[in-house]
Short mmCIF file of C-alpha atoms in Angstrom, two decimals:
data_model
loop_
_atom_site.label_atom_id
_atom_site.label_comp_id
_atom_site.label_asym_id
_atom_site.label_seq_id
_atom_site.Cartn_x
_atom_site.Cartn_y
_atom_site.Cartn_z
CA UNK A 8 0.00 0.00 0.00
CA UNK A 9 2.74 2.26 0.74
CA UNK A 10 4.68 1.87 -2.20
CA UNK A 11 1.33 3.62 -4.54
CA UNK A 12 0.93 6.93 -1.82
CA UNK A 13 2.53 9.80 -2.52
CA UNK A 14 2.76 12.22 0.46
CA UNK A 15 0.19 15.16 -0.80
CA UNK A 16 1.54 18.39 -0.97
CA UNK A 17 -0.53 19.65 2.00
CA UNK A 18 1.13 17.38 4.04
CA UNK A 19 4.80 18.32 3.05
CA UNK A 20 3.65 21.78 3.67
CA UNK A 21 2.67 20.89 6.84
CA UNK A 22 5.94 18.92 7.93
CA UNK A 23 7.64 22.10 6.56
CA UNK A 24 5.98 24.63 8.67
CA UNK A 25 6.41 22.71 11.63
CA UNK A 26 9.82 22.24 11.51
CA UNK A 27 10.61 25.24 10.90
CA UNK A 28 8.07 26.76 13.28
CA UNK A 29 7.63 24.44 16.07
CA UNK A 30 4.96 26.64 17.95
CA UNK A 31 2.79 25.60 14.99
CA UNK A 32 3.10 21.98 15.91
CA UNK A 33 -0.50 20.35 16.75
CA UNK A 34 1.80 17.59 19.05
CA UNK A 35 2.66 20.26 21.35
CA UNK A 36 1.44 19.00 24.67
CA UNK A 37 1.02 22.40 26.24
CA UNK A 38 -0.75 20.48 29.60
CA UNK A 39 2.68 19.30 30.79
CA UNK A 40 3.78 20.26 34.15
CA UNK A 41 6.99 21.34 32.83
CA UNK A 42 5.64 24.03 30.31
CA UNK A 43 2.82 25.11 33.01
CA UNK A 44 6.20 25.79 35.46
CA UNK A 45 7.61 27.76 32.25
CA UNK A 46 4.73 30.11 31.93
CA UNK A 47 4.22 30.67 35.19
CA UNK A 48 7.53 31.57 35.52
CA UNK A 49 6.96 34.30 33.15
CA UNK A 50 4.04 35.35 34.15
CA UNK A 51 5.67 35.66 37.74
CA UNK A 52 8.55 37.56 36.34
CA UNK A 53 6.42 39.77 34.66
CA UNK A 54 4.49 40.50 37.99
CA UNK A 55 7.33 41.20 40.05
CA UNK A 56 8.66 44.00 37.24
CA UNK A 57 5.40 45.76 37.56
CA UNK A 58 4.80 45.63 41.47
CA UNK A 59 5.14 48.69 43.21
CA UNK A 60 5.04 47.42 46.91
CA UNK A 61 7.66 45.46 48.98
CA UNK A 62 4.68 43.56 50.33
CA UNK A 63 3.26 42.56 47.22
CA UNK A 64 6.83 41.57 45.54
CA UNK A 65 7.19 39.31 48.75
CA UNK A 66 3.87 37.75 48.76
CA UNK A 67 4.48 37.45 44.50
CA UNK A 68 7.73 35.28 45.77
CA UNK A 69 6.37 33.54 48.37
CA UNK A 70 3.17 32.08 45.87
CA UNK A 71 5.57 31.38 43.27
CA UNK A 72 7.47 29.25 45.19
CA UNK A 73 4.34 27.59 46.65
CA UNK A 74 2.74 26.57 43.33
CA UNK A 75 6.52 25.10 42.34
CA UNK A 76 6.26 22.75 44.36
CA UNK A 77 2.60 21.83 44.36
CA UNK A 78 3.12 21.06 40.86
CA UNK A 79 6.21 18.89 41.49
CA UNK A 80 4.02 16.95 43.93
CA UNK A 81 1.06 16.45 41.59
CA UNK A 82 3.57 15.65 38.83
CA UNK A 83 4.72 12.60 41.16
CA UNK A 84 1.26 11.93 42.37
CA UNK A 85 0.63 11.32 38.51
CA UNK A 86 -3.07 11.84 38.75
CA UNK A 87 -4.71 13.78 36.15
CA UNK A 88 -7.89 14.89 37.44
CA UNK A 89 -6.11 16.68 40.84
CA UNK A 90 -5.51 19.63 39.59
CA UNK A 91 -8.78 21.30 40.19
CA UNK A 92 -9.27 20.07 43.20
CA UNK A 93 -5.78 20.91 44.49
CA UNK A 94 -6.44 24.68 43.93
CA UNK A 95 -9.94 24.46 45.10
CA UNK A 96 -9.03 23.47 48.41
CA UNK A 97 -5.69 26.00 48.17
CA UNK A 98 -8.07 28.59 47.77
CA UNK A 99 -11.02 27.80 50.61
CA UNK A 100 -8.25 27.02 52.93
CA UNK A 101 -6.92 30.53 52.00
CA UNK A 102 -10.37 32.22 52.70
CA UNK A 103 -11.11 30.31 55.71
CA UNK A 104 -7.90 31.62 57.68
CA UNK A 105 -8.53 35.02 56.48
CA UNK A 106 -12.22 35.25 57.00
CA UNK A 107 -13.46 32.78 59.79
CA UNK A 108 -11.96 32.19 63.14
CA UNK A 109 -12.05 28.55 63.14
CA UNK A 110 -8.32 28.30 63.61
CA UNK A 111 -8.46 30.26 67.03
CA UNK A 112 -11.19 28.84 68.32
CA UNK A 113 -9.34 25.61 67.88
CA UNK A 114 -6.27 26.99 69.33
CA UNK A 115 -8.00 28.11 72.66
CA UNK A 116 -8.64 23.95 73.23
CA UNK A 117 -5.46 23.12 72.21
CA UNK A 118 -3.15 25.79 73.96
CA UNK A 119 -4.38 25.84 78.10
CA UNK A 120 -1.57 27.60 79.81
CA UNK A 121 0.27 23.90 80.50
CA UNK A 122 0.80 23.56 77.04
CA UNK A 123 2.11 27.18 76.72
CA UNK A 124 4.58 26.68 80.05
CA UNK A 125 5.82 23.35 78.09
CA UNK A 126 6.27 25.18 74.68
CA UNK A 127 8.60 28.15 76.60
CA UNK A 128 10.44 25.87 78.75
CA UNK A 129 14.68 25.34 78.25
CA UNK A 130 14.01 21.41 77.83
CA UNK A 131 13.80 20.27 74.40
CA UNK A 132 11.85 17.30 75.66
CA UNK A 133 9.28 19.63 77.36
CA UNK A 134 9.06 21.36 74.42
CA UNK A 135 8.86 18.70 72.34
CA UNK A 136 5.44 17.72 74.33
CA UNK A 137 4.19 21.00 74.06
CA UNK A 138 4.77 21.71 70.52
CA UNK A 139 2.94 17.99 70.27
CA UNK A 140 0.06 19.31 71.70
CA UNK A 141 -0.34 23.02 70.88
CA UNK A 142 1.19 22.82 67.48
CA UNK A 143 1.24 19.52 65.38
CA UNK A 144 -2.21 18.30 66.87
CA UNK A 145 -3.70 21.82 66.80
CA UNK A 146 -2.35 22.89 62.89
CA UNK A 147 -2.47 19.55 62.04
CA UNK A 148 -6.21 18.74 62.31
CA UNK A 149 -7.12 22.25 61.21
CA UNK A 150 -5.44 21.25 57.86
CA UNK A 151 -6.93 18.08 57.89
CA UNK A 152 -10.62 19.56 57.72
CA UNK A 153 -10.91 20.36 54.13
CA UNK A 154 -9.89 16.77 53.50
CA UNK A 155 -12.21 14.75 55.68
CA UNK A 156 -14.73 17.09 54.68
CA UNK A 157 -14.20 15.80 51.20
CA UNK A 158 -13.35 12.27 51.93
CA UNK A 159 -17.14 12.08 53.83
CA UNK A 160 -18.08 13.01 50.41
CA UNK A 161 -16.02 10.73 48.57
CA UNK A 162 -17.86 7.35 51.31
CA UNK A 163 -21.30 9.04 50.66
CA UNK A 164 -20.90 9.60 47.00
CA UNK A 165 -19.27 5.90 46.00
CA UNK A 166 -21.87 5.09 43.59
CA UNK A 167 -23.37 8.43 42.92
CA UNK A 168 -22.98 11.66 40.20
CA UNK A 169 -19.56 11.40 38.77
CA UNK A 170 -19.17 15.19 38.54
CA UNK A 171 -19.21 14.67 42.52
CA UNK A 172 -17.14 11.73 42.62
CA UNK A 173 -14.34 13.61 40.82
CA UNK A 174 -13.82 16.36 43.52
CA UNK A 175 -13.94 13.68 46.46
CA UNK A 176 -11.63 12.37 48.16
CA UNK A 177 -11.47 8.32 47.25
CA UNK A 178 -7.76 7.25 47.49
CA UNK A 179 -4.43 7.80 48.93
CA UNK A 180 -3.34 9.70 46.40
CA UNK A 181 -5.75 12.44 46.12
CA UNK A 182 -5.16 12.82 49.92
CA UNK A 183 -1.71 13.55 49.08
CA UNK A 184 -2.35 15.85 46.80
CA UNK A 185 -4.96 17.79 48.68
CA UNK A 186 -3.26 17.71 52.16
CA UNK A 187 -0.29 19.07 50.51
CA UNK A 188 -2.66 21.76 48.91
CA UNK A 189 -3.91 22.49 52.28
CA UNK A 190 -0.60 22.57 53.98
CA UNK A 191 0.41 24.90 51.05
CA UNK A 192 -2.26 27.67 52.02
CA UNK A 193 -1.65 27.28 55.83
CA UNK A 194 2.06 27.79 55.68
CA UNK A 195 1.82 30.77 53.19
CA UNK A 196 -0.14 32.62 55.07
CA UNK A 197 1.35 32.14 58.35
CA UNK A 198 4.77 33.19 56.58
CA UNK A 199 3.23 36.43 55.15
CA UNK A 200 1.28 37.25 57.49
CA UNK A 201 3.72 36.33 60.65
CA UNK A 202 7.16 35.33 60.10
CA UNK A 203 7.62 37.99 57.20
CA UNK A 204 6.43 41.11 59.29
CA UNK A 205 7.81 39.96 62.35
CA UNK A 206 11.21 40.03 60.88
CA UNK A 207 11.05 43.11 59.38
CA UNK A 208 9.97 44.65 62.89
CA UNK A 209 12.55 42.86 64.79
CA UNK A 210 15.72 43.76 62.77
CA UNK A 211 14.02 47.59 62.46
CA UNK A 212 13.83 47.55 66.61
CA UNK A 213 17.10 46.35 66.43
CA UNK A 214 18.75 48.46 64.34
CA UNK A 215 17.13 51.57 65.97
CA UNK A 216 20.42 53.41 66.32
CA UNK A 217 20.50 53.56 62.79
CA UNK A 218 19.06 56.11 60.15
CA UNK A 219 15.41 55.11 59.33
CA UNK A 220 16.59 54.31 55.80
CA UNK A 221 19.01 51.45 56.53
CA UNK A 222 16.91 50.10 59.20
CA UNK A 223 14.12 50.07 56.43
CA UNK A 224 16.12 48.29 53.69
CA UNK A 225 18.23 46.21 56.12
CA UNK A 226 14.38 45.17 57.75
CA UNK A 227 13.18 44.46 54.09
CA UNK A 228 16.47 42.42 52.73
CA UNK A 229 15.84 40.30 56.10
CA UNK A 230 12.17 39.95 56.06
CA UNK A 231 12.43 38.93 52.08
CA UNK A 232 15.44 36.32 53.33
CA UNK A 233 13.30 34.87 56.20
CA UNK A 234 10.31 34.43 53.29
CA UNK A 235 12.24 32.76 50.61
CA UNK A 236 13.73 30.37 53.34
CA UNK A 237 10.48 29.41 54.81
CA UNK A 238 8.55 29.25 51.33
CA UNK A 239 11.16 26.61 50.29
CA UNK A 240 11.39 24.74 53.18
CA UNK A 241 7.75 23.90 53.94
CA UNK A 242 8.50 21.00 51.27
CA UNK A 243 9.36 19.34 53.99
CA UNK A 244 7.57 21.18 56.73
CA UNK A 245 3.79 21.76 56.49
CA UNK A 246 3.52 20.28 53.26
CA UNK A 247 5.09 17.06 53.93
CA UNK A 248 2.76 16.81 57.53
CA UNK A 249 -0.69 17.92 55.51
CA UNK A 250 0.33 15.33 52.84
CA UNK A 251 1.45 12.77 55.00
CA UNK A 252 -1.76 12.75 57.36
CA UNK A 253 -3.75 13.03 53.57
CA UNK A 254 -2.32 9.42 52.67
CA UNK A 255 -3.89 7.82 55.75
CA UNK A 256 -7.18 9.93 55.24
CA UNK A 257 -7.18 8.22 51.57
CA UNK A 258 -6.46 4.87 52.91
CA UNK A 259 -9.78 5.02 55.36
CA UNK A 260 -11.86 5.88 52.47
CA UNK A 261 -10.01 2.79 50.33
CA UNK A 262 -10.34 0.66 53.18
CA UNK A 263 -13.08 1.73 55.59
CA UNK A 264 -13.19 -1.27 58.14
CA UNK A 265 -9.40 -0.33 59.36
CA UNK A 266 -10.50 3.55 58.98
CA UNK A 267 -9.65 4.14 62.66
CA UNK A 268 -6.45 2.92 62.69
CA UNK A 269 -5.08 4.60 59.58
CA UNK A 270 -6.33 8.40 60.73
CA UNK A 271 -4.97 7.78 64.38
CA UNK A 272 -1.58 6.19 63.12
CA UNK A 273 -1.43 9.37 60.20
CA UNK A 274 -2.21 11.74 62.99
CA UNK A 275 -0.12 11.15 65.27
CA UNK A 276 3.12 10.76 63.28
CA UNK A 277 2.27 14.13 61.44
CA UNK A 278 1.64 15.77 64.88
CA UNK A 279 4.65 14.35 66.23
CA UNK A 280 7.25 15.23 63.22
CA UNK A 281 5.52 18.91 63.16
CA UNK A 282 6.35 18.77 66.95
CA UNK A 283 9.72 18.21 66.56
CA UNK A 284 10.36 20.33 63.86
CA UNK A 285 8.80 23.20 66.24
CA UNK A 286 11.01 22.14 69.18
CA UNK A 287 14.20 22.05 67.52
CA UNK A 288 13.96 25.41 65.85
CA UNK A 289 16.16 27.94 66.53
CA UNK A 290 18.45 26.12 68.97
CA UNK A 291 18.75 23.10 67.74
CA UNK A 292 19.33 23.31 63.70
CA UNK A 293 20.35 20.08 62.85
CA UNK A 294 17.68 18.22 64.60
CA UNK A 295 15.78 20.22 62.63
CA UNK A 296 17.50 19.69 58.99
CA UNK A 297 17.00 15.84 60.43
CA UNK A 298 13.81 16.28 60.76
CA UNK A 299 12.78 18.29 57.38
CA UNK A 300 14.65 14.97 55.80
CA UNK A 301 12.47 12.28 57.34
CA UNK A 302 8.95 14.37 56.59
CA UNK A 303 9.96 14.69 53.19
CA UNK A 304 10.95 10.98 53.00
CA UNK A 305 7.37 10.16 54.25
CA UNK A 306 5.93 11.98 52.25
CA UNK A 307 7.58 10.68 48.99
CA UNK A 308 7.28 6.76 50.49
CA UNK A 309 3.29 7.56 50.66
CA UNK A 310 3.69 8.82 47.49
CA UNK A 311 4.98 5.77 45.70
CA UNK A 312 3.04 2.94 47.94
CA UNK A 313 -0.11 5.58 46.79
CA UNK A 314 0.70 5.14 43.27
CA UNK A 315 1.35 1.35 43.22
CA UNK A 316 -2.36 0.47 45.07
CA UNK A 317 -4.24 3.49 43.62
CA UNK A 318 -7.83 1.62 41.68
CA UNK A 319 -6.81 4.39 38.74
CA UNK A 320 -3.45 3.38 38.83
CA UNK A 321 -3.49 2.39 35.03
CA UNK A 322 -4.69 5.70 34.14
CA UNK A 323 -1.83 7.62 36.39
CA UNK A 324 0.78 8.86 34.38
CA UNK A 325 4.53 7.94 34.21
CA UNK A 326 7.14 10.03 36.37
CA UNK A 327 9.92 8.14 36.00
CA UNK A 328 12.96 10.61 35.42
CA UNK A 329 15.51 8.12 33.81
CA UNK A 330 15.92 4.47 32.89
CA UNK A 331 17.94 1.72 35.44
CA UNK A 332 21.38 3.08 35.15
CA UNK A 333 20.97 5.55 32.37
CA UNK A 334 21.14 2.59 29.83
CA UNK A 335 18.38 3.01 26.66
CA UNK A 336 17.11 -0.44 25.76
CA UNK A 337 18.51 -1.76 22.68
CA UNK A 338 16.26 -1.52 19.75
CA UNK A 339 16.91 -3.81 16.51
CA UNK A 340 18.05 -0.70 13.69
CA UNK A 341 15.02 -0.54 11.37
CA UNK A 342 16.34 0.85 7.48
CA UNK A 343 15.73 4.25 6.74
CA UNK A 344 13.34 2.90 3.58
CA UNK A 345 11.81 0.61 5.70
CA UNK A 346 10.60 3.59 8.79
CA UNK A 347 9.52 5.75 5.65
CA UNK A 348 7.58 2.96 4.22
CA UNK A 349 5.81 2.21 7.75
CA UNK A 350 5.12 6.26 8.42
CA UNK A 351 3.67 7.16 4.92
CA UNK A 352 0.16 5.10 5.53
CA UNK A 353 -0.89 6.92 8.64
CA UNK A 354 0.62 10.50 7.39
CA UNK A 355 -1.69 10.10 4.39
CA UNK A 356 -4.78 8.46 6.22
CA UNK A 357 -7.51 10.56 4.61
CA UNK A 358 -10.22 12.28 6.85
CA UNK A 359 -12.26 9.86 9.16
CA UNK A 360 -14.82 7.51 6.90
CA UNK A 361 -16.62 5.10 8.24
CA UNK A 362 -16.42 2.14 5.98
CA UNK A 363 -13.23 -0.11 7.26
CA UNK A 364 -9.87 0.96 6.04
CA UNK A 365 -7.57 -1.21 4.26
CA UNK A 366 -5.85 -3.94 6.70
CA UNK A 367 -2.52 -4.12 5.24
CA UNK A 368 -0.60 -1.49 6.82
CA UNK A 369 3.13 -0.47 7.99
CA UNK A 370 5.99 -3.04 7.68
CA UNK A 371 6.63 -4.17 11.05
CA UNK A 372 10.30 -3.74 12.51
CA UNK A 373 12.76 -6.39 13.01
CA UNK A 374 11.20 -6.76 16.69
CA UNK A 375 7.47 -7.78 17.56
CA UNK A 376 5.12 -4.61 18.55
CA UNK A 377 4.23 -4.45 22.13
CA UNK A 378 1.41 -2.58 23.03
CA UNK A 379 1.57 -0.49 26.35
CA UNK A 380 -1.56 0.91 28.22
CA UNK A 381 -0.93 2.29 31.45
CA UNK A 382 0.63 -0.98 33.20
CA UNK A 383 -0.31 -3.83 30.49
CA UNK A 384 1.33 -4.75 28.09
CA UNK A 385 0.43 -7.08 24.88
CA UNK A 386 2.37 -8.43 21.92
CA UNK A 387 0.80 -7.08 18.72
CA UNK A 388 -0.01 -10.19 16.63
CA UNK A 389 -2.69 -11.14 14.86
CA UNK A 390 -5.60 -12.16 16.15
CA UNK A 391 -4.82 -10.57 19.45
CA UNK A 392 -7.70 -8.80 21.24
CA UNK A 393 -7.68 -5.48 23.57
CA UNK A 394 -10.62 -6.07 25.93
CA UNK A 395 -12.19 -3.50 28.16
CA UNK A 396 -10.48 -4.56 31.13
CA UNK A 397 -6.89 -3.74 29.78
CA UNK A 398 -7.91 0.05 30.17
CA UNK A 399 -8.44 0.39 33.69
CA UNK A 400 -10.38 2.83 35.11
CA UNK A 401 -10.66 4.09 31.58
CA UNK A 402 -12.69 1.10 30.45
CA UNK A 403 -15.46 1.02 33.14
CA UNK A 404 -19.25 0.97 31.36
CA UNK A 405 -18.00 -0.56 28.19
CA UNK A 406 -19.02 -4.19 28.86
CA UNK A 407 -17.02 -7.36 28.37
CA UNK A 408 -16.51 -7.32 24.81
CA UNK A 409 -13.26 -6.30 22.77
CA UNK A 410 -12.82 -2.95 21.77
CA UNK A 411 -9.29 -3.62 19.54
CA UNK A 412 -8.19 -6.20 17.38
CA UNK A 413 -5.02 -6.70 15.83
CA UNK A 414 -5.47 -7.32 12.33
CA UNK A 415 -2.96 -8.11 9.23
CA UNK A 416 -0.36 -9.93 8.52
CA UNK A 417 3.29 -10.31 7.98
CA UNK A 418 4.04 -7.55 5.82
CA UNK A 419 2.06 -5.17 7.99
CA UNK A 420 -0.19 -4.67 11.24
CA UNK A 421 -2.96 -2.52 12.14
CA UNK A 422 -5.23 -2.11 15.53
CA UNK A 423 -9.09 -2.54 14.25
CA UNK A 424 -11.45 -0.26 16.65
CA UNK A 425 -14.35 -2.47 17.36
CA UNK A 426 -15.61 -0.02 19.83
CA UNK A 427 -18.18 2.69 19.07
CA UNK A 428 -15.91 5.43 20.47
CA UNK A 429 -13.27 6.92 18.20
CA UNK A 430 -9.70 7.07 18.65
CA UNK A 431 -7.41 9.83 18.53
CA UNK A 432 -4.17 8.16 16.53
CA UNK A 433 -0.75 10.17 16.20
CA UNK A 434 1.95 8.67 14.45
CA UNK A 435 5.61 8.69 15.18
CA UNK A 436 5.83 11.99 13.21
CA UNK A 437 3.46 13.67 15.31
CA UNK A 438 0.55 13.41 12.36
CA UNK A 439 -2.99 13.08 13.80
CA UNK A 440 -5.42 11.13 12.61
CA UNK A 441 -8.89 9.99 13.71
CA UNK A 442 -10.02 6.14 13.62
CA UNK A 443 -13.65 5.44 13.91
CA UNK A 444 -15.53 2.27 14.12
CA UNK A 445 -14.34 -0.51 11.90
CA UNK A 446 -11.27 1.50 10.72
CA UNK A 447 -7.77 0.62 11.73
CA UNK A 448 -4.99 2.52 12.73
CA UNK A 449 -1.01 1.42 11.14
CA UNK A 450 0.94 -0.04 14.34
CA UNK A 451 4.27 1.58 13.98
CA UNK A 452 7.16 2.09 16.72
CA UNK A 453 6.15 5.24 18.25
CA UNK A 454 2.81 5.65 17.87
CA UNK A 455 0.42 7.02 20.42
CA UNK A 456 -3.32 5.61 20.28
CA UNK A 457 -5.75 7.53 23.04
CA UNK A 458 -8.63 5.15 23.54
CA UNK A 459 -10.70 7.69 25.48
CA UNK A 460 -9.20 8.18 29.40
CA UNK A 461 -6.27 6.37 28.81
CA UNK A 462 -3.74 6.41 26.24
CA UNK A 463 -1.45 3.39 24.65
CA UNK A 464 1.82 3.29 22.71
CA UNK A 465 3.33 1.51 20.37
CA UNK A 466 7.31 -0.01 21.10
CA UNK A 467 8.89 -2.98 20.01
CA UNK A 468 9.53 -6.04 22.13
#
């Protein structure tokens, strides 16, 4: 077949203006995490140009920062329906310390004078005890109530409207996500609010010998220092706590009977690392550094037991950053003739018709195809079929029969869609195409088939 298509002239045009312009590229995947970083990177440096007000460059800073690293923790989360719910509950956790007094009516319970003797006592263990009490337990619930707010909704709301389904909490991994959210809001507003005016005043008072206009810049360079510092470092601070506690909130909702045991065993441990943290600041640093290192190492450890029993884990995507040891795996060389001769069917595939395309399609390479969707993987060979079941998550409602077939023969192989939904093929070149019912899309190394929710690609075994 491929030896009697020409590549039309449209096309070549297309290929041209591509290269040449690669903003014009349709394969541009302008949802990743990395390019969302990149333009709110710009948009951040744009901000900070235009501000006029040392407060409003430092809170610009401090919210930069923030959404960093909420990004790099929904990146490894790896769940693509977070995203809305992460900022939703950044932004009612925002408005609830700002406009309600939950958080100090909550504090009066948790700090009696006891706790407040223990807090300001020279003993780091006393301290420890009373940070405990009137700091991880206190901070550490309060952060928790967006999140078993939503995970009530996520037990009440198992078999009900998906719209509400998707902004409940149901597993591990959206606890993680939103406790980090909510830990996100709490410790950015205690840092602008608190710790960024407070050191401003304190270096001003002492610096009071001084003319008004060094102890103003000196109070600004140290209040700015004292932000950055704590913006970055609630990674493993508030973050890492909220987070932490949000893994154990999932796993009641996943597992209900042993709900008790997972929210006092997250509880605790994120009240007692948050007391800790509390207790060794300011005189003893490396307890603390200690301390930032194991949060952050419970956090990521929830992370990746999250993502390896998550029910949508098939859907998740990848986050791997490199292969075992930085070695590529070997792929048999495939002739220059022979990879144009496999790409020209799909680049030419004319619009979507719906009687069945012809079944004879690229050459296959000196390897077998292996089909990969999500975690499964199948051997492309004739006769093979992709059932429902492969897709995860993605293939719930769709019954028990196939959906894919792999049709052809030798010479060439093809993916039939027996389904009534269409695919969305791209080939290796970055060409889409669309396949409906009956139709059948070339199998080529490199190609990238989204079945609706859940995407699979094409390598070679």
């Amino acid at each position: 077949m491929a030896d009697h298509i020409k590549p039309s002239r449209a096309n070549k045009m297309g290929t041209l203006k591509s290269t040449l312009l690669p903003i014009a590229s349709n394969s541009i995947a302008f949802d990743k995490i990395y390019l969302v970083i990149a333009l709110a990177t710009a948009a951040t440096v744009t901000m900070l140009l235009l501000t006029g007000t040392d407060q409003t460059f430092a809170t610009i800073v401090a919210f930069y920062i923030t959404f960093v690293q909420c990004a790099v923790i929904y990146y490894l989360c790896g769940r693509r329906e977070l995203w809305p719910s992460m900022i939703g509950v950044f932004a009612i956790s925002c408005l609830a310390f700002l406009m309600t007094n939950v958080f100090g009516a909550m504090a009066g319970t948790f700090r009696p004078p006891w706790v407040m003797a223990l807090i300001n006592d020279a003993s780091i263990g006393s301290r420890f005890v009373g940070h405990f009490v009137g700091a991880g337990a206190l901070e550490e619930l309060y952060k928790a109530l967006p999140l078993l707010a939503l995970a009530i909704l996520g037990l009440v709301c198992r078999s009900g409207p998906p719209h509400l389904r998707a902004i409940s909490l149901t597993e591990p991994l959206d606890g993680i996500a939103l406790g980090v959210a909510s830990g996100a809001a709490f410790a950015l507003l205690e840092t602008i609010y608190q710790y960024y005016p407070q050191a401003i005043t304190n270096t001003m008072t002492a610096l009071k010998d001084h003319p008004d206009s060094v102890r103003q810049l000196a109070g600004l360079l140290y209040g700015l220092e004292v932000l950055v510092i704590r913006a970055i470092s609630q990674i493993g601070g508030h973050m890492a706590w909220s987070g932490y506690l949000g893994y154990f909130i999932g796993l009641a909702v996943l597992r209900p009977k042993a709900a008790p045991l997972y929210l006092v065993v997250g509880y605790v441990t994120a009240s007692m690392l948050h007391g800790a943290w509390n207790a060794a600041a300011g005189s003893q640093q490396l307890l603390g550094l200690v301390v930032a290192f194991i949060s952050i190492a419970f956090l990521i450890a929830a992370i990746l037991k999250a993502r390896r029993m998550s029910p949508t884990r098939s859907q998740n995507f990848a986050t791997k950053a490199f292969s075992v040891a930085g070695i590529a795996p070997v792929v048999s060389p495939v002739p220059p003739a022979a990879r144009a001769e496999r790409a020209a069917p799909l680049a030419n595939v004319a619009p979507p018709r719906r009687e069945v395309m012809p079944e004879k399609v690229a050459p296959r390479a000196a390897g077998a195809f292996v089909l990969k969707i999500g975690p499964v993987e199948c051997v492309a060979a004739p006769g093979v079929k992709i059932e429902p079941r492969m897709l995860g998550a993605a293939g719930a409602g769709r019954g028990r029969a196939p959906i894919a077939e792999v049709v052809g023969d030798a010479t060439g192989l093809g993916l039939k869609n027996l389904s009534e939904k269409a695919w969305h093929v791209t080939s290796p070149e970055g060409r889409k195409v669309e396949v409906g019912y009956g139709q059948v899309a070339p199998l080529a190394k490199g190609t990238i088939i989204d079945f609706v929710g859940i995407e699979g690609v094409v390598t070679t075994g």
